CSV table of C-alpha atoms in Angstrom, one decimal:
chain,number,residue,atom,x,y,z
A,1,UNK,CA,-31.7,49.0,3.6
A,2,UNK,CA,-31.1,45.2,4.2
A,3,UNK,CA,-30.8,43.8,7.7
A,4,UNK,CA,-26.6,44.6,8.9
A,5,UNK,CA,-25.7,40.8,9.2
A,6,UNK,CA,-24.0,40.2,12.4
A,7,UNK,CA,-20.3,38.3,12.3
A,8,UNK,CA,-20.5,36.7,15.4
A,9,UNK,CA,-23.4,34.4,14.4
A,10,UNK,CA,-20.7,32.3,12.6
A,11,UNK,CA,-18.3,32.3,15.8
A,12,UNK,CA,-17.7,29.9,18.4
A,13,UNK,CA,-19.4,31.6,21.0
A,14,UNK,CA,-20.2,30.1,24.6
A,15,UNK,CA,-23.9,30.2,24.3
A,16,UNK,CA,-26.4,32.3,27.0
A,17,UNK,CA,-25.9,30.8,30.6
A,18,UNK,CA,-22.6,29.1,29.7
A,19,UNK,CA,-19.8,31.3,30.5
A,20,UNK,CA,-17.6,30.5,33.1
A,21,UNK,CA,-17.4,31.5,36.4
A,22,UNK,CA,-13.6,32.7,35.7
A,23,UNK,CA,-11.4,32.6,32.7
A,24,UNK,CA,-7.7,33.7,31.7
A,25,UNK,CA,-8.2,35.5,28.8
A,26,UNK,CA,-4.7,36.1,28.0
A,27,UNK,CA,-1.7,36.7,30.4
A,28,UNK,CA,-2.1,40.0,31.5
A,29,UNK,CA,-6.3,39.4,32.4
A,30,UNK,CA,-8.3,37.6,33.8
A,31,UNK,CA,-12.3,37.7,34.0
A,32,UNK,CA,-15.0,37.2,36.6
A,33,UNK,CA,-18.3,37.0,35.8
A,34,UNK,CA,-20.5,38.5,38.3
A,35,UNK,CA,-23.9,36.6,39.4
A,36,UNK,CA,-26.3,39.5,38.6
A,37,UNK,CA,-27.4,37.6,35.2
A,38,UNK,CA,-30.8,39.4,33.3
A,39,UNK,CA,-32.0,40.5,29.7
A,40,UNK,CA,-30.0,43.4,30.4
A,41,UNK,CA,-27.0,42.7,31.7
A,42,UNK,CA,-27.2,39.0,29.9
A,43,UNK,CA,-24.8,36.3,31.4
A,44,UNK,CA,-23.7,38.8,33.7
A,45,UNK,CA,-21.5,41.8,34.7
A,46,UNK,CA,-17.8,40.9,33.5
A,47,UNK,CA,-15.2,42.2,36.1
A,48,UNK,CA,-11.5,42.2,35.0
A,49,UNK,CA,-8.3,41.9,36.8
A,50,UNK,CA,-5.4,43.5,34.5
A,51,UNK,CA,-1.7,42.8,35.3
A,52,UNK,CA,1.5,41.9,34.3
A,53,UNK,CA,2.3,38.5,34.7
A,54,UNK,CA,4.2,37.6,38.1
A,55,UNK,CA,4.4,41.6,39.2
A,56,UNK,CA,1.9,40.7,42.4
A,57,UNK,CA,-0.5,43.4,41.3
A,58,UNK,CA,-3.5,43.4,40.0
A,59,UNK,CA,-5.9,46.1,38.6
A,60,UNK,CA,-9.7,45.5,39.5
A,61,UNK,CA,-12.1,47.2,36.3
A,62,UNK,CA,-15.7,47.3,36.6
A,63,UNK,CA,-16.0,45.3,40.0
A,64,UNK,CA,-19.8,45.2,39.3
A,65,UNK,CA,-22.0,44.6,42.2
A,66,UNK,CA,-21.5,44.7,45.9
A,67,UNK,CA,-22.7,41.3,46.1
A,68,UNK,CA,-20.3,39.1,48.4
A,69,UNK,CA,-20.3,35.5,46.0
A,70,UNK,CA,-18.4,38.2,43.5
A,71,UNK,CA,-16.6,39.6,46.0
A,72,UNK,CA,-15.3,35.9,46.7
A,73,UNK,CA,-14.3,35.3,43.5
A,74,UNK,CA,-13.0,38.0,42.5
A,75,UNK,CA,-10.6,37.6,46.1
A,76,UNK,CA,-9.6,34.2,44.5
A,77,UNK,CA,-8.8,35.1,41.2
A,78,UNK,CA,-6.5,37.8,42.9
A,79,UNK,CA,-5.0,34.8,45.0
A,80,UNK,CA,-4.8,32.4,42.1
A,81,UNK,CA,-2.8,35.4,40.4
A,82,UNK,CA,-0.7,35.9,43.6
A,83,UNK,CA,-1.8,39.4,43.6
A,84,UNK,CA,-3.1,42.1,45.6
A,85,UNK,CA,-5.4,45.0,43.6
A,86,UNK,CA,-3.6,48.5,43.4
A,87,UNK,CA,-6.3,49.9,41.8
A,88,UNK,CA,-10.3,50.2,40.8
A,89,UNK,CA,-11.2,51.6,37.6
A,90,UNK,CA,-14.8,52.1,36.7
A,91,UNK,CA,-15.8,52.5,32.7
A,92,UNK,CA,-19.3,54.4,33.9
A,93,UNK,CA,-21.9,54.9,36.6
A,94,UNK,CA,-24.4,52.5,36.4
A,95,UNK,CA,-24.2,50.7,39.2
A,96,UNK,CA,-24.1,46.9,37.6
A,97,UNK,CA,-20.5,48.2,36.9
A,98,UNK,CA,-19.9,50.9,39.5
A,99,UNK,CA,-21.9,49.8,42.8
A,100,UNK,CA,-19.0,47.7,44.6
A,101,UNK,CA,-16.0,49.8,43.2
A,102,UNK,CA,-16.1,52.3,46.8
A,103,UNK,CA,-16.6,49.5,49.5
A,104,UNK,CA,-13.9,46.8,47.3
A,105,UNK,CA,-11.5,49.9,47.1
A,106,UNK,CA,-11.7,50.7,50.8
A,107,UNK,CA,-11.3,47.0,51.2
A,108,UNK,CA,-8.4,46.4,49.4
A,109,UNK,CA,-7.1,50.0,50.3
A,110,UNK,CA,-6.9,50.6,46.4
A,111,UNK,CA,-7.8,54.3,44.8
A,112,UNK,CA,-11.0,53.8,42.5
A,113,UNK,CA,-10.7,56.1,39.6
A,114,UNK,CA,-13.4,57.1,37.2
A,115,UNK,CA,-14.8,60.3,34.9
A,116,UNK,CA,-17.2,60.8,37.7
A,117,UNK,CA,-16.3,62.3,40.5
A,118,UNK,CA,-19.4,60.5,42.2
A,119,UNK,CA,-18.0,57.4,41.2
A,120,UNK,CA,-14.2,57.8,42.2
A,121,UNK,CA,-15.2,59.1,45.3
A,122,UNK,CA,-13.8,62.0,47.7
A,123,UNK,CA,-10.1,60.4,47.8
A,124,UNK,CA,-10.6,58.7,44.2
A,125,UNK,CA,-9.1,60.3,41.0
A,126,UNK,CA,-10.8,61.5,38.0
A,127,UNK,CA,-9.4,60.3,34.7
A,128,UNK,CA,-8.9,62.7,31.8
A,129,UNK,CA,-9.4,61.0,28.2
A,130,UNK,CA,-5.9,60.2,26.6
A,131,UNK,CA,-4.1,59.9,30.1
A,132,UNK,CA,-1.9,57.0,30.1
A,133,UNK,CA,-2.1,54.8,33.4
A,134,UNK,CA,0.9,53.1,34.9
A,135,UNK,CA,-0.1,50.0,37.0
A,136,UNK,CA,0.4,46.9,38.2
A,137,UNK,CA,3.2,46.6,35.7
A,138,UNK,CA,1.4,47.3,32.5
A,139,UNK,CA,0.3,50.2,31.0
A,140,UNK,CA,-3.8,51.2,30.2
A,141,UNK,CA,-4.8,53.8,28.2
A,142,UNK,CA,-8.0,56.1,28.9
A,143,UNK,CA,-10.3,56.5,25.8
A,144,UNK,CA,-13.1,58.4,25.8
A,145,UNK,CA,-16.5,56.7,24.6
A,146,UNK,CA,-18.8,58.5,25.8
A,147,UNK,CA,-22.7,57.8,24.0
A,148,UNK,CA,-24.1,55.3,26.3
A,149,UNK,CA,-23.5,57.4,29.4
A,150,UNK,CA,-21.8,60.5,29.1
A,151,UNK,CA,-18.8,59.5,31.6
A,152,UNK,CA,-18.2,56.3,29.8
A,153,UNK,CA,-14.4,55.7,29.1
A,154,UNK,CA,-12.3,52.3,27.6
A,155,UNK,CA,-9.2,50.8,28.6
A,156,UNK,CA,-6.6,50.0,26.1
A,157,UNK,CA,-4.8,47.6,27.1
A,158,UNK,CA,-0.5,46.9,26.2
A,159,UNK,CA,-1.5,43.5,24.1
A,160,UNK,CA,-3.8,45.7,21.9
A,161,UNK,CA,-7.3,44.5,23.4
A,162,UNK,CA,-9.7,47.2,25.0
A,163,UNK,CA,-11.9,46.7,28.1
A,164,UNK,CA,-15.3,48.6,26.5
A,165,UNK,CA,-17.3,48.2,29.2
A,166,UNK,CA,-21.2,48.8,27.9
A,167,UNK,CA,-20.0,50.5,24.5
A,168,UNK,CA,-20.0,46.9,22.9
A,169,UNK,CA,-21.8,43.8,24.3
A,170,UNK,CA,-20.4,40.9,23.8
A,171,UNK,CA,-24.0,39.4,22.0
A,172,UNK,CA,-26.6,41.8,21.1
A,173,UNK,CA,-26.1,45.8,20.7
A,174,UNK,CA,-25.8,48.2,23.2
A,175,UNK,CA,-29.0,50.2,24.7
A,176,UNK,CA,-28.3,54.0,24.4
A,177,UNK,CA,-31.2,55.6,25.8
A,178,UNK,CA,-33.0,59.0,26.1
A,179,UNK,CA,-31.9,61.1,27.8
A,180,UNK,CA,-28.6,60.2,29.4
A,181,UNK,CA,-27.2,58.6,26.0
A,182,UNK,CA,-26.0,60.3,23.1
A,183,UNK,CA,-26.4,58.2,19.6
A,184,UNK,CA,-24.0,61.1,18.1
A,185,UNK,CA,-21.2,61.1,20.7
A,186,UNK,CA,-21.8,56.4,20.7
A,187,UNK,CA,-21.1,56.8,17.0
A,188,UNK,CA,-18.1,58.9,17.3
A,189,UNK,CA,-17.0,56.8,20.1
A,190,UNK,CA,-17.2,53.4,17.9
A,191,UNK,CA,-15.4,55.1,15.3
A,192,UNK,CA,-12.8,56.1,18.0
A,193,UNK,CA,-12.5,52.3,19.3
A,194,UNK,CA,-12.4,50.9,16.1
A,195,UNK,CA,-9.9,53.1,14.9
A,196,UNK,CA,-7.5,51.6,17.5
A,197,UNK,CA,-7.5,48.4,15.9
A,198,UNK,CA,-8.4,46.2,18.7
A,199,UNK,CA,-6.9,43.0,19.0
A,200,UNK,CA,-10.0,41.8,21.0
A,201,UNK,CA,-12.9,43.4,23.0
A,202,UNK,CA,-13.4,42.8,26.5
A,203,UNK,CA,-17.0,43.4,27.0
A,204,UNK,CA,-18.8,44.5,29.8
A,205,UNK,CA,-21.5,41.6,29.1
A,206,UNK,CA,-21.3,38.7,27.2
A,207,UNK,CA,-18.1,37.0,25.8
A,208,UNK,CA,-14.9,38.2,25.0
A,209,UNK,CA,-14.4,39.6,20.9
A,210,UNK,CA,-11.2,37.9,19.6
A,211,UNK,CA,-12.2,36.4,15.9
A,212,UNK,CA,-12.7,39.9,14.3
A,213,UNK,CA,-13.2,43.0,16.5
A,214,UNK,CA,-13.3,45.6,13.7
A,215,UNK,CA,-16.3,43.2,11.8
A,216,UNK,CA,-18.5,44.1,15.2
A,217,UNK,CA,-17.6,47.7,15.3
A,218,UNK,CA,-18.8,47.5,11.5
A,219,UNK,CA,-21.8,45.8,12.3
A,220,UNK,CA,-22.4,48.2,15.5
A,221,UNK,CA,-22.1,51.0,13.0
A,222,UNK,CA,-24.8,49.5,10.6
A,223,UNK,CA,-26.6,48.5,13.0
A,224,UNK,CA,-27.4,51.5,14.1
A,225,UNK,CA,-28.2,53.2,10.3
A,226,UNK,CA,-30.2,50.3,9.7
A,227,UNK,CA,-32.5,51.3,13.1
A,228,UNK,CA,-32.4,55.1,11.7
A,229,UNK,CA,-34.6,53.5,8.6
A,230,UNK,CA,-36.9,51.4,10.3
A,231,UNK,CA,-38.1,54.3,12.3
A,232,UNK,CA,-38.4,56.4,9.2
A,233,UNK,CA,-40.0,53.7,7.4
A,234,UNK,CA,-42.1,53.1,10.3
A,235,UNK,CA,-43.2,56.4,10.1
A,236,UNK,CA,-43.9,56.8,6.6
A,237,UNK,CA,-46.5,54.0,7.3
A,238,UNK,CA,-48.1,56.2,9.8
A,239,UNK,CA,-46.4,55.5,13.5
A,240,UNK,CA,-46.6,59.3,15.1
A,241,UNK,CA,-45.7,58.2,19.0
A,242,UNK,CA,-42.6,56.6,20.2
A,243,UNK,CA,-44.9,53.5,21.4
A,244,UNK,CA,-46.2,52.7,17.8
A,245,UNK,CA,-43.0,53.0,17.0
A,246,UNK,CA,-41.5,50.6,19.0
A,247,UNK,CA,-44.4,48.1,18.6
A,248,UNK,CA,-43.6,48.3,14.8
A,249,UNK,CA,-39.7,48.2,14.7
A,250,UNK,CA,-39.6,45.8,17.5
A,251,UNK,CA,-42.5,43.6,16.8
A,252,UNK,CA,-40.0,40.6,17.1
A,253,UNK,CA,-38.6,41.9,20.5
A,254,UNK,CA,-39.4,40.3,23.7
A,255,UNK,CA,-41.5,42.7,25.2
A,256,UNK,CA,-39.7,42.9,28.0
A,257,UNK,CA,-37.3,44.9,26.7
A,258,UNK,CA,-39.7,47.5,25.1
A,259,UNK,CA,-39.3,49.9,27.8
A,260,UNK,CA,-35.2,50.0,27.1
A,261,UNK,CA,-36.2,50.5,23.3
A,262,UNK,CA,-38.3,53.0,23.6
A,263,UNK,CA,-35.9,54.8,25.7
A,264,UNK,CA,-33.5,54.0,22.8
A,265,UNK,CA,-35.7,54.9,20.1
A,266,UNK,CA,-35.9,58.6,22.2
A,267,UNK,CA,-32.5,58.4,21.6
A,268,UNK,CA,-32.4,57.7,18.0
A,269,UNK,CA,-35.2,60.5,17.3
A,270,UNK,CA,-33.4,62.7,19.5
A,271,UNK,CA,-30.0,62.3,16.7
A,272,UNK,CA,-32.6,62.6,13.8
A,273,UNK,CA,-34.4,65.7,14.9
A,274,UNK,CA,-30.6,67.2,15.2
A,275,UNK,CA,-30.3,66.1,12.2
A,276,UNK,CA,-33.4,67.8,10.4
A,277,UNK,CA,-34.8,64.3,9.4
A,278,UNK,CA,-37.7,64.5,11.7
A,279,UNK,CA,-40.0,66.9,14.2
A,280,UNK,CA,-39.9,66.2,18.1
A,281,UNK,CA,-43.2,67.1,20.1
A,282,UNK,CA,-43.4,65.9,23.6
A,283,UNK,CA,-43.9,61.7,22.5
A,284,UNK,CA,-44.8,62.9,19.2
A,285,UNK,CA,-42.9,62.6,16.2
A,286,UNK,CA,-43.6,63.6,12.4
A,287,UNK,CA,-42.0,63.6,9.1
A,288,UNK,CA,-40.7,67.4,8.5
């Protein structure tokens, strides 16, 4: 199988580092990139305000970390708006996403809402996938995508764009590791996204996906078959642990990020085993 050749190369991109601080995306969002940048969470984590033009509302998504520079910007963007946040929603747990959503709701006296209950808090709500969302004078629609955590959920939004928090990345591919992801239930869910149609993806790293959403969701999908026969090729040469599999199939890798692909490659094996393709033992794997 041929390397999946990713669309974006060929798109006018900001490059690494050069994102703005905050951007109007389109009239009912505005982002703020939070200053937590790393090989993980790239650039940044992307917080989104979401409402409708002049309504005085705003809805806060993924307010990221409890750090109070963010906090600052995101209290301007809300003025330069002219509105006040109703609400906090929270795609998943981990806390580059999650961490300030409690304190900035009790702040702004706005219900944080989330699949986990640990996450929306005693007073918060917990959204059920399909609900449809009424606020700040726009509609968002709850989708499930659950695969890189199990609680992690996507906003649609009225303009046909979707907030997909860590399911896509706005450069790169999403980590989904062993053993709190799920590659079965991630590939369901990018079917499930790209089904919708987007008309952009709003990412939780990384730039926003206008040119051609349903080319990365493609290339997300083959992305990931293409990984599934590396690490069976990789074994056929002779790797039998999950580390000489890594140091094969991401030879090119910084290694700094070796201990997320391993953890992904747990993942992977973890699909394949399901699947009958290969034998688990312990941090041994072999051909059946």
């Amino acid at each position: 199988m041929s390397t999946p050749a990713d669309p974006r190369t060929t798109w006018d991109l900001p490059a690494p580092g050069a994102m703005p601080r905050t951007a109007d995306l389109e009239p009912l969002v505005t982002r703020v990139l939070a200053p937590n940048p790393s090989p993980m969470t790239l650039d940044g984590t992307n917080t989104y305000l979401v409402g409708g033009p002049g309504s005085g509302q705003a809805v806060l998504v993924d307010p990221g970390p409890d750090d109070p520079a963010h906090l600052a910007a995101v209290e301007a963007a809300l003025a330069a708006r002219d509105a006040r946040c109703v609400a906090v929603l929270v795609t998943h747990h981990h806390g580059d996403h999650a961490e300030a959503a409690l304190p900035w709701g009790a702040r702004f006296g706005a219900q944080v809402a989330a699949a986990d209950v640990r996450v929306a808090g005693p007073d918060g709500r917990v959204l059920e996938p399909g609900v449809r969302l009424a606020l700040a004078a726009t509609m968002l629609d709850v989708v499930p995508t659950p695969g890189h955590t199990a609680d992690h959920l996507a906003f649609r939004l009225e303009s046909g764009a979707v907030l997909v928090g860590d399911h896509v990345l706005g450069r790169g591919t999403s980590v989904v590791t062993h053993p709190e992801g799920d590659v079965l239930a991630y590939l369901d869910s990018l079917r499930r996204v790209h089904d919708l149609g987007p008309s952009a993806l709003y990412c939780g790293h990384g730039p926003e996906l206008t040119e051609d959403p349903g080319a990365v969701l493609d290339f997300y999908l083959a992305h990931r078959a293409f990984r599934e026969s590396q690490l069976l090729a990789a074994m056929v040469r002779g790797a039998r642990t999950v580390d000489e599999l890594v140091a094969d199939v991401y030879a090119e890798v910084p290694r700094e990020v070796w201990p997320a692909a391993a953890q992904s490659t747990r993942a992977t094996l973890a699909k394949l085993a399901a699947e009958g393709h290969v034998v688990v033992e312990g941090d041994r794997v072999r051909l059946p």
